[in-house]
Amino acid sequence: VLGYGAPGVGKSTRASDAPGAVVLPCEDGVGEIDVPRFPRPATQAEVIEAIESITSGTLVIDSLSALEQIIYADMLRGTKWATLEEYAGGWKKYLPDALDLGCRPIVRSLDAMRARGANVVLVAHSRVRAYRDPESDGWDRHTIDLAEGASALLTAWCDAVLFCAHED
């Protein structure tokens, strides 16, 4: 399950209510919530190590936006590039590597965890993007706050993608 929405809507709280939840806190979203948790990972290897240690229950990864930043930092570590803008020579050239070296190995680890009988809840932030429709005025829509390739991979991989919002 992937749940996404605006800050403060209760994504982390709701995810931590999952049966047998253990949180992998890539950010401070669950700071005040009383739930078992891993130490905050600093590297992709630590993320995969945590995933591989789960044999039952539910792993909650909070949040995908912060996990994406961990992947980017790993990609830059040990290279000649100081920023993503410099990576591989220019604008957005880091995205294919982020998908192949970061997202796909994590998804493979999550697949193996699911095969062991555990569940996954992914928490993500949303962002508002303008949608331009040539036949109307267009509108704004909430999307998952991830690079397009990562968002497409994870939404296709999940059994359910849920938008979380405050009740009016």
Coordinates of C-alpha atoms in Angstrom, one line a residue:
V1 CA 0.0 0.0 0.0
L2 CA 1.2 3.5 -0.8
G3 CA -0.4 6.4 1.0
Y4 CA 0.3 10.0 0.0
G5 CA -1.0 13.4 1.0
A6 CA -0.2 16.8 2.4
P7 CA 1.8 17.3 5.6
G8 CA -0.1 16.8 8.8
V9 CA -2.9 14.8 7.3
G10 CA -2.1 11.7 9.4
K11 CA -0.3 9.4 6.9
S12 CA 2.4 8.3 9.4
T13 CA -0.1 7.8 12.2
R14 CA -2.4 5.8 10.1
A15 CA 0.4 3.7 8.6
S16 CA 1.8 2.9 12.1
D17 CA -1.6 1.4 13.0
A18 CA -1.0 -1.5 10.5
P19 CA -0.8 -4.9 12.1
G20 CA 2.7 -5.7 13.4
A21 CA 4.0 -2.3 12.1
V22 CA 7.7 -1.6 12.3
V23 CA 8.7 1.8 10.9
L24 CA 11.8 2.6 8.8
P25 CA 11.9 6.3 9.5
C26 CA 13.7 8.0 6.6
E27 CA 12.5 11.3 8.1
D28 CA 11.0 12.5 11.4
G29 CA 7.3 11.8 10.5
V30 CA 6.8 9.3 13.3
G31 CA 8.8 11.1 16.0
E32 CA 6.0 11.2 18.6
I33 CA 4.2 8.0 17.6
D34 CA 4.7 5.0 19.9
V35 CA 5.6 2.3 17.4
P36 CA 8.6 0.0 17.0
R37 CA 11.2 1.5 14.6
F38 CA 14.6 1.1 13.1
P39 CA 17.2 3.7 13.5
R40 CA 17.0 6.4 10.8
P41 CA 19.0 5.1 7.8
A42 CA 21.8 7.2 6.2
T43 CA 22.5 5.0 3.2
Q44 CA 20.6 2.8 0.8
A45 CA 22.5 -0.3 2.2
E46 CA 21.0 0.4 5.6
V47 CA 17.6 0.6 4.1
I48 CA 18.0 -2.7 2.3
E49 CA 19.5 -4.3 5.5
A50 CA 16.4 -3.2 7.4
I51 CA 14.1 -4.6 4.7
E52 CA 15.9 -7.9 4.7
S53 CA 15.5 -8.3 8.4
I54 CA 11.7 -8.3 8.3
T55 CA 10.1 -11.7 8.2
S56 CA 6.5 -10.9 9.3
G57 CA 4.2 -8.0 10.2
T58 CA 4.3 -4.8 8.3
L59 CA 7.2 -2.6 7.3
V60 CA 6.3 1.1 7.1
I61 CA 8.7 3.2 5.1
D62 CA 8.2 6.9 6.0
S63 CA 8.7 8.7 3.7
L64 CA 9.5 7.9 0.1
S65 CA 10.5 11.5 -0.5
A66 CA 13.2 11.3 2.2
L67 CA 14.2 7.8 0.9
E68 CA 14.7 9.4 -2.5
Q69 CA 17.2 11.9 -1.0
I70 CA 19.1 9.0 0.6
I71 CA 19.4 7.4 -2.8
Y72 CA 20.6 10.6 -4.4
A73 CA 23.2 11.1 -1.6
D74 CA 24.5 7.5 -2.2
M75 CA 24.8 8.2 -5.9
L76 CA 27.0 11.2 -5.3
R77 CA 29.1 9.6 -2.6
G78 CA 32.5 8.7 -4.0
T79 CA 32.0 10.5 -7.3
K80 CA 33.6 13.6 -8.7
W81 CA 30.2 15.4 -8.7
A82 CA 29.1 17.5 -5.8
T83 CA 25.5 18.0 -6.8
L84 CA 22.8 16.2 -8.8
E85 CA 22.9 19.0 -11.3
E86 CA 26.5 18.1 -12.1
Y87 CA 25.9 14.3 -12.1
A88 CA 26.9 12.6 -15.4
G89 CA 27.2 15.9 -17.2
G90 CA 23.9 17.7 -16.8
W91 CA 20.3 18.4 -16.3
K92 CA 18.3 15.4 -14.9
K93 CA 20.9 12.8 -16.2
Y94 CA 20.9 11.3 -12.7
L95 CA 17.3 10.1 -13.0
P96 CA 17.9 6.8 -14.9
D97 CA 20.7 5.8 -12.4
A98 CA 18.5 6.8 -9.5
L99 CA 15.9 4.4 -10.8
D100 CA 18.2 1.5 -11.7
L101 CA 20.7 1.8 -8.8
G102 CA 18.3 3.0 -6.2
C103 CA 14.6 2.3 -6.6
R104 CA 14.8 -1.1 -8.4
P105 CA 17.1 -2.8 -5.8
I106 CA 14.8 -1.6 -3.0
V107 CA 11.7 -2.9 -4.8
R108 CA 13.5 -6.2 -5.3
S109 CA 14.2 -6.4 -1.6
L110 CA 10.6 -5.5 -0.8
D111 CA 9.4 -8.2 -3.2
A112 CA 11.6 -10.8 -1.3
M113 CA 10.2 -9.5 2.0
R114 CA 6.6 -9.9 0.7
A115 CA 7.5 -13.4 -0.4
R116 CA 8.4 -14.1 3.3
G117 CA 4.9 -13.1 4.3
A118 CA 5.4 -9.5 5.4
N119 CA 3.4 -6.5 4.2
V120 CA 4.6 -3.1 3.1
V121 CA 3.1 0.4 3.7
L122 CA 4.9 3.2 1.9
V123 CA 4.3 6.8 3.0
A124 CA 4.8 9.7 0.6
H125 CA 4.3 13.4 0.4
S126 CA 2.2 15.0 -2.3
R127 CA 2.8 18.0 -4.4
V128 CA 0.4 20.0 -6.5
R129 CA 1.1 20.1 -10.2
A130 CA -0.8 22.0 -12.9
Y131 CA -2.5 19.9 -15.5
R132 CA -3.0 21.6 -18.8
D133 CA -5.9 20.2 -20.8
P134 CA -6.1 21.5 -24.3
E135 CA -9.9 21.2 -24.2
S136 CA -10.5 23.1 -21.0
D137 CA -8.9 25.5 -18.5
G138 CA -7.0 22.7 -16.9
W139 CA -6.7 22.1 -13.2
D140 CA -4.3 21.4 -10.3
R141 CA -3.8 17.8 -9.1
H142 CA -2.0 16.1 -6.3
T143 CA 0.8 13.8 -7.3
I144 CA 3.3 11.8 -5.4
D145 CA 6.4 13.9 -4.6
L146 CA 8.9 11.7 -6.3
A147 CA 10.8 11.8 -9.6
E148 CA 8.4 10.6 -12.4
G149 CA 10.2 7.3 -13.0
A150 CA 10.2 6.4 -9.3
S151 CA 6.6 7.4 -8.9
A152 CA 5.5 5.3 -11.9
L153 CA 7.5 2.3 -10.8
L154 CA 6.1 2.3 -7.2
T155 CA 2.5 3.1 -8.2
A156 CA 2.6 0.1 -10.6
W157 CA 4.2 -2.1 -8.0
C158 CA 1.7 -1.4 -5.2
D159 CA -1.6 -3.1 -4.8
A160 CA -3.3 0.1 -3.6
V161 CA -2.3 3.8 -4.0
L162 CA -4.3 6.0 -1.6
F163 CA -4.6 9.7 -1.5
C164 CA -4.9 11.0 2.1
A165 CA -6.8 14.2 2.8
H166 CA -8.5 16.0 5.6
E167 CA -12.2 15.5 5.8
D168 CA -14.2 18.7 5.0

